[in-house]
Amino acid sequence: MSLGFLIKEGLTGLKRAKFPSFAAVLTIAISLTLLGMSYLIGNELYSLLSNMRAKVNIEVFLLPSATEIDRATIAESLDSHEAVAAYEFISKEEAAARFQEEFGEDIYAVLGENPLPVSYTVDLTSAHRTSDAVSAFVQELRRLPGVDEVRYRQTFLRLLERYYKAALVAGGVILAVILGAAILLVANTIKLSIFAKREIIRIMRLVGATDLFIQTPFIVEGIVHGILGAGLALVLLSGIISGTNYLFVGIVETDIQMGYPLLVGVLITGTLFGLIGSTRSIRMFLSNGRM
Amino acid sequence: MIYFYNVHRDYGRGDGVESLNFTIYKGEFVNIIGPSGAGKSTVLKLIYMDEFPTQGKVVVDGFDSSMVKKRQIPYLRRRVGMVFQDFQLLTDRNVYENVALALRVTRTNRRVIKKRVLQALNSVGLGHRAHSYPQELSGGEQQRISIARAVVKDPIVLLADEPTGNLDPEVAREIVALLRRIHEKGTAVVMATHNYGLIRNLPFRRIRLENGRMVRE
């Protein structure tokens, strides 16, 4: 019989202590909303940086004296190298066409000849977009026969990496602070809701209830607080997401989505908040109380 | 059944009890009397192990205060019924649920709970108030409910701490009569009171306390 009674006790506990319950749900909801927002901001920042990194490519210019064999050797190296996602061969004529496209001038008309070298444009796999990996790869390319010069945006890539690391550290610190504050707040609010029921705990102890029996309804209640808080946080977050998308439409390219990781993450974190907060608080209360 | 072996309980404030040696036998009715602050409630708390001796030991139905573990105390309390001056009823649930709580914590079957709760309520004359809430009842009725909650689990002893303290004399006598009926059915009763007039004519043993010491048995 007992489990049914204990679950029912936990659920009616919500009704019996309406204000502390409401405070616990609200605290969990606000904490989760802040955590969710940090996640969303972090995610947007990450995809922005990833997009910028994806634009980093390598240009390999060949010597005018490079032979067909040299080219074949270079193509073979690019084909087999793990850092290469794709590459493109750019002939002298193609280079001239691009020059015209970029500068609006016909190179033949300006110089009377086409001095532009033959080249390869190399896109990198995402794992090799770090400055160290690029630099090592570039050294390899420079040693190949027929290669005159290898260029990439070294300073840009290093700057991007520095910002990325700083953002990661700042994000981690902010997340840890919010998480710590949230756990403290939730534990305190649950403590209050337990304190509001000290009378029933005392009487249960008087009539011979074990600690496990006393704890269970509070833990059930804590889990329900967590789930309700998570639900409310998801409503708030989807409002914030819609609002942000609406405000920034046409200003910057943005289409923030709720996504399963956030949805599931908020639900699990909320449930854990309620579970851990209530278990810890009720255990502390029971071990301090004498009756 | 209940043994006090040279029991001291010192609160460090000059109060508490000292050098208590006595035995309460199965099915006995014992009155603990003495003025306020004499240590009557402390004696009861030592029996239901809400307090522990600072010296000596208390043994209740095989539970030894010097060896008992915290997790064993609920099982002792299931063998001991308790009644207080302020009734200690839960106002957010009805009479039936208040009494049933004492059995629910022991994980008794629901049908058995129903039968025993109704029997207990009838035995205190309040079978018809099962669905009322404590605040709808008079003080005397509330104390009867708390007695029903204490006896529903069929304890070996009923501890009553100033059970008539909040009641007028007529109702107080009814409560004492009810406790006597419970005793006649075989349950030991230990009643602490400062109201000597109430128990003067009862044919039961008295333990008199003054300043935490037994002055006469």
Coordinates of C-alpha atoms in Angstrom, one line a residue:
Chain A
M1 CA 0.0 0.0 0.0
S2 CA 2.7 2.3 1.1
L3 CA 4.2 3.6 -2.2
G4 CA 0.7 4.8 -3.4
F5 CA 0.2 6.6 0.0
L6 CA 3.6 8.2 -0.1
I7 CA 3.2 9.4 -3.7
K8 CA -0.2 10.8 -2.8
E9 CA 1.2 12.5 0.3
G10 CA 3.9 14.0 -1.9
L11 CA 1.4 15.4 -4.4
T12 CA -1.1 16.6 -1.8
G13 CA 2.0 18.2 -0.1
L14 CA 2.0 20.6 -3.1
K15 CA -1.5 21.7 -2.3
R16 CA -0.9 21.9 1.5
A17 CA 2.1 24.2 1.2
K18 CA 1.0 26.3 -1.7
F19 CA 3.3 29.3 -1.2
P20 CA 6.6 27.4 -0.5
S21 CA 5.7 25.1 -3.5
F22 CA 5.1 28.0 -5.8
A23 CA 8.4 29.6 -4.6
A24 CA 10.3 26.4 -5.2
V25 CA 8.8 26.0 -8.7
L26 CA 9.5 29.6 -9.6
T27 CA 13.1 29.5 -8.3
I28 CA 13.8 26.3 -10.3
A29 CA 12.1 27.9 -13.4
I30 CA 14.2 31.1 -13.2
S31 CA 17.4 29.2 -12.6
L32 CA 16.8 26.9 -15.5
T33 CA 15.8 29.9 -17.7
L34 CA 19.1 31.6 -16.9
L35 CA 21.0 28.4 -17.6
G36 CA 19.1 27.8 -20.8
M37 CA 19.9 31.4 -21.9
S38 CA 23.6 30.9 -21.2
Y39 CA 23.4 27.7 -23.2
L40 CA 21.7 29.4 -26.1
I41 CA 24.1 32.4 -26.1
G42 CA 27.1 30.0 -25.9
N43 CA 25.7 27.9 -28.7
E44 CA 25.2 30.9 -31.0
L45 CA 28.7 32.2 -30.2
Y46 CA 30.1 28.7 -31.0
S47 CA 28.3 28.4 -34.3
L48 CA 29.4 32.0 -35.2
L49 CA 33.1 31.1 -34.5
S50 CA 32.7 27.8 -36.3
N51 CA 31.4 29.6 -39.3
M52 CA 34.2 32.0 -39.3
R53 CA 36.7 29.2 -39.0
A54 CA 35.2 27.4 -41.9
K55 CA 36.0 30.4 -44.0
V56 CA 39.7 29.9 -43.4
N57 CA 41.3 28.2 -46.4
I58 CA 44.8 27.8 -47.8
E59 CA 46.0 29.0 -51.1
V60 CA 49.0 27.1 -52.7
F61 CA 50.7 29.1 -55.4
L62 CA 52.9 27.2 -57.8
L63 CA 56.1 28.3 -59.5
P64 CA 55.9 29.2 -63.2
S65 CA 58.4 26.4 -63.7
A66 CA 56.2 23.8 -62.0
T67 CA 55.8 20.7 -64.2
E68 CA 52.9 18.4 -64.8
I69 CA 54.7 15.9 -62.5
D70 CA 54.9 18.5 -59.8
R71 CA 51.2 19.2 -60.1
A72 CA 50.4 15.5 -60.0
T73 CA 52.5 15.1 -56.8
I74 CA 50.8 18.1 -55.2
A75 CA 47.3 16.8 -56.2
E76 CA 48.2 13.4 -54.9
S77 CA 49.4 14.9 -51.5
L78 CA 46.1 16.8 -51.2
D79 CA 44.0 13.8 -52.1
S80 CA 45.6 11.7 -49.4
H81 CA 46.0 14.2 -46.6
E82 CA 43.5 14.0 -43.7
A83 CA 43.4 17.8 -43.2
V84 CA 41.9 18.3 -46.7
A85 CA 38.1 18.5 -47.0
A86 CA 38.2 19.7 -50.6
Y87 CA 40.4 21.5 -53.0
E88 CA 40.2 23.3 -56.2
F89 CA 42.7 23.8 -59.0
I90 CA 42.8 27.4 -60.4
S91 CA 44.5 27.8 -63.7
K92 CA 46.1 31.0 -65.0
E93 CA 42.9 31.8 -67.0
E94 CA 40.7 31.1 -64.0
A95 CA 42.9 33.3 -61.9
A96 CA 42.6 36.1 -64.5
A97 CA 38.8 35.7 -64.5
R98 CA 38.7 36.0 -60.7
F99 CA 40.9 39.1 -60.9
Q100 CA 38.5 40.6 -63.3
E101 CA 35.6 39.7 -61.0
E102 CA 37.2 41.2 -57.9
F103 CA 38.9 44.3 -59.3
G104 CA 36.8 45.0 -62.4
E105 CA 40.0 45.1 -64.6
D106 CA 41.2 42.9 -67.3
I107 CA 44.7 41.9 -66.3
Y108 CA 45.8 41.5 -69.9
A109 CA 44.7 45.1 -70.7
V110 CA 46.5 46.5 -67.6
L111 CA 49.8 44.5 -67.8
G112 CA 49.7 43.2 -71.3
E113 CA 50.3 39.7 -69.9
N114 CA 49.0 37.4 -67.2
P115 CA 51.5 37.1 -64.3
L116 CA 49.0 35.3 -62.0
P117 CA 50.3 31.9 -61.0
V118 CA 48.6 28.6 -61.1
S119 CA 47.2 27.7 -57.6
Y120 CA 45.2 25.4 -55.5
T121 CA 42.6 26.5 -53.0
V122 CA 42.3 24.1 -50.1
D123 CA 39.4 23.8 -47.7
L124 CA 40.2 22.1 -44.4
T125 CA 38.3 19.6 -42.4
S126 CA 36.8 21.0 -39.1
A127 CA 39.3 19.1 -37.0
H128 CA 42.2 20.7 -38.8
R129 CA 41.1 24.3 -38.6
T130 CA 43.3 25.1 -35.6
S131 CA 46.3 27.4 -36.1
D132 CA 48.7 24.7 -35.0
A133 CA 47.3 22.1 -37.4
V134 CA 47.2 24.6 -40.2
S135 CA 50.7 25.8 -39.6
A136 CA 52.0 22.1 -39.6
F137 CA 50.1 21.4 -42.8
V138 CA 51.4 24.5 -44.5
Q139 CA 55.0 23.5 -43.7
E140 CA 54.4 20.2 -45.4
L141 CA 52.9 21.9 -48.5
R142 CA 55.9 24.3 -48.7
R143 CA 58.3 21.3 -49.0
L144 CA 56.5 19.9 -52.1
P145 CA 58.2 20.4 -55.5
G146 CA 56.9 23.2 -57.6
V147 CA 55.3 25.1 -54.7
D148 CA 56.2 28.8 -54.6
E149 CA 54.2 30.1 -51.8
V150 CA 51.5 29.0 -49.3
R151 CA 49.2 31.6 -47.8
Y152 CA 46.5 31.5 -45.2
R153 CA 45.0 34.0 -42.8
Q154 CA 47.3 33.2 -39.9
T155 CA 46.7 36.3 -37.7
F156 CA 42.9 36.0 -38.2
L157 CA 43.0 32.4 -37.2
R158 CA 45.1 33.0 -34.1
L159 CA 42.8 35.9 -33.0
L160 CA 39.7 33.8 -33.6
E161 CA 41.2 31.0 -31.4
R162 CA 42.1 33.4 -28.6
Y163 CA 38.5 34.8 -28.6
Y164 CA 37.1 31.3 -28.7
K165 CA 39.2 30.2 -25.7
A166 CA 38.3 33.4 -23.8
A167 CA 34.6 32.9 -24.6
L168 CA 34.8 29.3 -23.4
V169 CA 36.4 30.2 -20.1
A170 CA 34.0 33.1 -19.5
G171 CA 31.0 30.9 -20.5
G172 CA 32.2 28.2 -18.1
V173 CA 32.7 30.6 -15.3
I174 CA 29.2 32.2 -15.9
L175 CA 27.6 28.8 -16.1
A176 CA 29.3 27.6 -12.9
V177 CA 28.2 30.7 -11.0
I178 CA 24.6 30.5 -12.2
L179 CA 24.5 26.7 -11.5
G180 CA 26.0 27.2 -8.0
A181 CA 23.6 30.1 -7.2
A182 CA 20.7 28.1 -8.6
I183 CA 21.5 25.0 -6.5
L184 CA 21.8 27.1 -3.4
L185 CA 18.5 28.9 -4.1
V186 CA 16.7 25.8 -4.9
A187 CA 18.0 24.0 -1.8
N188 CA 17.1 26.9 0.4
T189 CA 13.6 27.2 -1.1
I190 CA 13.0 23.5 -0.6
K191 CA 14.3 23.8 3.0
L192 CA 11.7 26.4 3.5
S193 CA 9.0 24.2 2.2
I194 CA 10.2 21.4 4.5
F195 CA 10.3 23.8 7.4
A196 CA 6.6 24.6 6.7
K197 CA 5.8 21.0 7.3
R198 CA 7.9 20.4 10.4
E199 CA 4.7 19.6 12.4
I200 CA 3.8 16.6 10.2
I201 CA 7.4 15.4 10.3
R202 CA 7.4 15.6 14.1
I203 CA 4.1 13.7 14.4
M204 CA 5.2 11.1 11.9
R205 CA 8.3 10.5 14.0
L206 CA 6.2 10.3 17.2
V207 CA 4.0 7.5 15.7
G208 CA 7.0 5.5 14.5
A209 CA 7.7 6.5 10.9
T210 CA 11.1 5.6 9.6
D211 CA 13.2 8.3 8.0
L212 CA 12.7 6.6 4.6
F213 CA 8.9 6.8 5.0
I214 CA 9.2 10.5 6.0
Q215 CA 11.6 11.4 3.2
T216 CA 9.7 9.8 0.3
P217 CA 6.8 12.3 0.0
F218 CA 9.3 15.2 0.1
I219 CA 11.4 13.7 -2.6
V220 CA 8.2 13.0 -4.7
E221 CA 7.3 16.6 -4.1
G222 CA 10.8 17.8 -5.0
I223 CA 10.7 15.9 -8.3
V224 CA 7.3 17.4 -9.1
H225 CA 8.7 20.9 -8.3
G226 CA 11.6 20.2 -10.6
I227 CA 9.4 19.0 -13.5
L228 CA 7.0 21.9 -13.1
G229 CA 9.9 24.4 -12.8
A230 CA 11.4 22.9 -16.0
G231 CA 8.1 23.2 -17.8
L232 CA 7.8 26.8 -16.8
A233 CA 11.4 27.5 -17.8
L234 CA 10.7 25.9 -21.3
V235 CA 7.7 28.2 -21.7
L236 CA 9.8 31.2 -20.7
L237 CA 12.7 30.1 -22.9
S238 CA 10.5 29.6 -26.0
G239 CA 9.1 33.1 -25.4
I240 CA 12.6 34.5 -25.2
I241 CA 13.7 32.7 -28.3
S242 CA 10.6 33.9 -30.3
G243 CA 11.1 37.4 -29.0
T244 CA 14.8 37.4 -30.0
N245 CA 14.1 36.0 -33.5
Y246 CA 11.4 38.6 -34.0
L247 CA 13.5 41.5 -32.7
F248 CA 16.5 40.7 -34.8
V249 CA 14.8 39.7 -38.0
G250 CA 16.3 41.7 -40.9
I251 CA 19.1 43.1 -38.7
V252 CA 21.3 40.0 -38.3
E253 CA 20.9 36.6 -39.7
T254 CA 19.4 34.7 -36.7
D255 CA 17.2 31.8 -36.3
I256 CA 17.6 30.4 -32.8
Q257 CA 15.8 27.1 -32.2
M258 CA 14.9 25.4 -29.0
G259 CA 16.3 22.1 -30.1
Y260 CA 16.2 18.7 -28.4
P261 CA 19.4 19.1 -26.4
L262 CA 18.0 22.2 -24.6
L263 CA 14.6 20.7 -24.2
V264 CA 15.9 17.4 -22.7
G265 CA 18.6 19.2 -20.8
V266 CA 16.2 21.6 -19.1
L267 CA 13.9 18.7 -18.1
I268 CA 16.6 16.6 -16.8
T269 CA 18.4 19.4 -14.9
G270 CA 15.0 20.5 -13.4
T271 CA 14.2 17.0 -12.2
L272 CA 17.7 16.7 -10.8
F273 CA 17.4 20.0 -9.1
G274 CA 14.2 18.9 -7.4
L275 CA 15.5 15.4 -6.6
I276 CA 18.9 16.4 -5.2
G277 CA 17.6 19.6 -3.5
S278 CA 14.8 17.8 -1.7
T279 CA 16.8 14.7 -0.8
R280 CA 19.6 16.8 0.7
S281 CA 17.3 19.2 2.5
I282 CA 15.1 16.6 4.0
R283 CA 18.1 14.4 5.1
M284 CA 19.7 17.4 6.7
F285 CA 16.5 18.3 8.5
L286 CA 15.9 14.8 9.7
S287 CA 19.5 14.4 11.0
N288 CA 19.3 17.7 12.9
G289 CA 15.9 17.3 14.3
R290 CA 15.7 15.4 17.5
M291 CA 12.2 14.0 17.4
Chain B
M1 CA 8.8 -4.1 30.7
I2 CA 10.2 -0.6 31.4
Y3 CA 13.3 -0.4 33.5
F4 CA 15.2 2.7 34.7
Y5 CA 18.7 1.9 36.0
N6 CA 20.2 4.8 37.9
V7 CA 19.1 7.2 35.2
H8 CA 20.5 10.8 35.0
R9 CA 19.6 13.3 32.4
D10 CA 21.4 16.5 32.8
Y11 CA 20.6 19.5 30.6
G12 CA 23.4 21.5 32.1
R13 CA 20.9 24.1 33.3
G14 CA 20.4 22.7 36.8
D15 CA 17.2 20.8 35.6
G16 CA 16.7 17.3 34.4
V17 CA 16.4 14.1 36.4
E18 CA 18.9 12.1 38.5
S19 CA 19.3 8.7 40.1
L20 CA 16.0 7.3 38.9
N21 CA 15.6 3.6 39.6
F22 CA 12.2 2.0 39.0
T23 CA 10.4 -0.6 36.9
I24 CA 7.0 -0.4 35.3
Y25 CA 5.4 -3.8 34.7
K26 CA 3.3 -5.2 31.9
G27 CA -0.3 -4.0 32.1
E28 CA 0.4 -1.7 35.0
F29 CA -1.1 1.8 35.5
V30 CA 1.4 4.2 37.0
N31 CA 1.0 7.9 37.7
I32 CA 4.0 10.2 37.6
I33 CA 3.2 13.2 39.7
G34 CA 5.0 16.3 40.8
P35 CA 5.1 20.1 40.2
S36 CA 5.9 21.7 36.9
G37 CA 9.6 21.3 36.1
A38 CA 10.0 18.3 38.3
G39 CA 11.1 16.1 35.4
K40 CA 7.8 14.2 34.6
S41 CA 8.0 15.0 30.8
T42 CA 11.7 14.0 30.8
V43 CA 10.8 10.6 32.2
L44 CA 8.3 10.0 29.4
K45 CA 10.8 11.3 26.8
L46 CA 13.3 8.9 28.2
I47 CA 10.8 6.1 27.7
Y48 CA 10.0 6.9 24.0
M49 CA 13.7 7.7 23.5
D50 CA 13.3 11.3 22.4
E51 CA 15.9 11.9 25.2
F52 CA 18.8 9.7 26.3
P53 CA 20.3 9.3 29.8
T54 CA 23.6 11.1 30.4
Q55 CA 24.2 8.3 32.9
G56 CA 22.6 5.0 33.5
K57 CA 20.2 3.4 31.0
V58 CA 16.5 2.9 30.2
V59 CA 15.2 -0.4 28.8
V60 CA 11.8 -0.5 27.1
D61 CA 10.5 -3.8 25.7
G62 CA 14.0 -4.9 25.0
F63 CA 15.2 -1.6 23.5
D64 CA 18.2 -0.5 25.5
S65 CA 18.9 3.2 25.5
S66 CA 22.7 2.6 25.8
M67 CA 22.8 0.4 22.6
V68 CA 19.8 1.4 20.5
K69 CA 20.5 2.7 17.0
K70 CA 18.7 5.8 15.6
R71 CA 17.1 3.7 12.9
Q72 CA 15.6 1.3 15.5
I73 CA 13.7 4.1 17.4
P74 CA 10.7 4.1 15.0
Y75 CA 10.2 0.4 15.9
L76 CA 10.2 1.2 19.6
R77 CA 7.6 4.0 19.0
R78 CA 5.3 1.6 17.2
R79 CA 5.2 -0.3 20.6
V80 CA 4.5 2.9 22.6
G81 CA 1.5 5.1 22.3
M82 CA 1.8 8.8 23.1
V83 CA -0.7 11.4 24.2
F84 CA 0.1 15.0 24.9
Q85 CA -1.4 18.0 26.5
D86 CA -1.7 19.8 23.2
F87 CA -3.1 16.7 21.3
Q88 CA -0.6 17.0 18.4
L89 CA -3.2 16.4 15.7
L90 CA -2.7 17.4 12.1
T91 CA -5.2 20.0 11.2
D92 CA -4.9 19.5 7.5
R93 CA -6.5 16.1 7.5
N94 CA -9.6 14.6 9.0
V95 CA -9.9 12.5 12.2
Y96 CA -9.8 9.2 10.3
E97 CA -6.5 10.1 8.5
N98 CA -5.0 11.4 11.8
V99 CA -5.6 8.0 13.4
A100 CA -4.7 6.0 10.3
L101 CA -1.3 7.7 10.1
A102 CA -0.1 5.6 13.1
L103 CA -0.8 2.5 11.0
R104 CA 0.2 3.8 7.6
V105 CA 3.8 4.3 8.9
T106 CA 3.9 0.6 9.7
R107 CA 2.8 -0.3 6.2
T108 CA -0.3 -2.0 7.3
N109 CA -2.7 -3.3 4.7
R110 CA -5.4 -0.7 3.8
R111 CA -8.3 -3.0 4.8
V112 CA -6.8 -3.7 8.2
I113 CA -6.2 0.0 8.7
K114 CA -9.8 0.8 8.0
K115 CA -11.1 -1.8 10.4
R116 CA -8.7 -0.9 13.2
V117 CA -9.2 2.8 12.9
L118 CA -12.9 2.5 13.1
Q119 CA -12.6 0.2 16.1
A120 CA -10.2 2.7 17.8
L121 CA -12.6 5.6 17.1
N122 CA -15.5 3.6 18.5
S123 CA -13.5 2.7 21.6
V124 CA -13.1 6.4 22.4
G125 CA -16.8 7.1 21.5
L126 CA -16.1 9.1 18.3
G127 CA -16.8 6.6 15.5
H128 CA -19.3 9.2 14.1
R129 CA -16.7 11.9 13.8
A130 CA -14.3 10.1 11.4
H131 CA -14.8 12.7 8.7
S132 CA -14.5 15.8 10.9
Y133 CA -11.4 17.9 11.1
P134 CA -9.7 18.3 14.5
Q135 CA -10.5 22.1 14.6
E136 CA -14.2 21.2 14.4
L137 CA -14.0 19.2 17.6
S138 CA -13.9 20.2 21.3
G139 CA -10.7 19.9 23.3
G140 CA -12.0 16.7 25.0
E141 CA -12.9 15.2 21.6
Q142 CA -9.5 16.1 20.2
Q143 CA -7.8 14.4 23.1
R144 CA -9.9 11.3 22.5
I145 CA -8.8 11.3 18.9
S146 CA -5.2 11.5 20.0
I147 CA -5.8 8.6 22.4
A148 CA -7.4 6.6 19.5
R149 CA -4.3 7.3 17.5
A150 CA -2.1 6.0 20.3
V151 CA -4.1 2.8 20.9
V152 CA -4.8 1.9 17.2
K153 CA -1.4 0.3 16.9
D154 CA -2.1 -1.8 20.0
P155 CA 0.9 -0.6 22.0
I156 CA 2.4 -2.3 25.1
V157 CA 2.2 1.0 26.9
L158 CA 0.4 4.3 26.6
L159 CA 2.3 7.4 27.7
A160 CA 0.2 10.4 28.6
D161 CA 1.9 13.7 29.3
E162 CA -0.5 16.0 31.1
P163 CA -3.4 14.7 29.0
T164 CA -5.9 16.8 30.9
G165 CA -3.9 19.9 31.1
N166 CA -6.0 21.8 28.6
L167 CA -9.3 20.4 29.6
D168 CA -12.0 21.5 32.1
P169 CA -12.4 19.2 35.2
E170 CA -15.4 17.3 33.9
V171 CA -13.8 16.4 30.6
A172 CA -10.5 15.7 32.4
R173 CA -12.3 13.0 34.5
E174 CA -13.8 11.5 31.4
I175 CA -10.3 11.3 29.8
V176 CA -9.0 9.5 32.9
A177 CA -11.9 7.1 32.8
L178 CA -11.1 6.4 29.2
L179 CA -7.4 5.7 30.1
R180 CA -8.6 3.3 32.9
R181 CA -10.8 1.4 30.3
I182 CA -7.7 1.1 28.1
H183 CA -5.7 -0.2 31.0
E184 CA -8.4 -2.7 31.9
K185 CA -8.0 -4.2 28.4
G186 CA -4.4 -5.0 29.3
T187 CA -2.4 -2.0 28.0
A188 CA 0.0 -0.4 30.5
V189 CA -0.6 3.3 31.1
V190 CA 1.9 5.8 32.4
M191 CA 0.3 9.2 33.0
A192 CA 2.3 12.3 34.0
T193 CA 0.3 15.0 35.7
H194 CA 0.7 17.9 38.2
N195 CA -3.0 17.7 39.0
Y196 CA -2.9 15.5 42.2
G197 CA -6.6 15.9 42.8
L198 CA -7.3 14.1 39.5
I199 CA -5.5 10.9 40.5
R200 CA -5.8 11.0 44.3
N201 CA -8.5 8.4 44.4
L202 CA -7.0 6.1 41.7
P203 CA -5.9 2.8 43.1
F204 CA -2.6 2.9 41.2
R205 CA 1.1 3.2 42.0
R206 CA 2.5 6.8 42.0
I207 CA 6.0 7.9 41.3
R208 CA 6.5 11.4 42.8
L209 CA 9.2 13.6 41.4
E210 CA 10.6 16.7 42.9
N211 CA 13.6 18.6 41.3
G212 CA 14.3 15.6 39.1
R213 CA 14.5 13.1 42.0
M214 CA 12.0 10.4 43.1
V215 CA 10.8 11.3 46.6
R216 CA 8.4 8.5 47.1
E217 CA 7.1 5.5 45.2

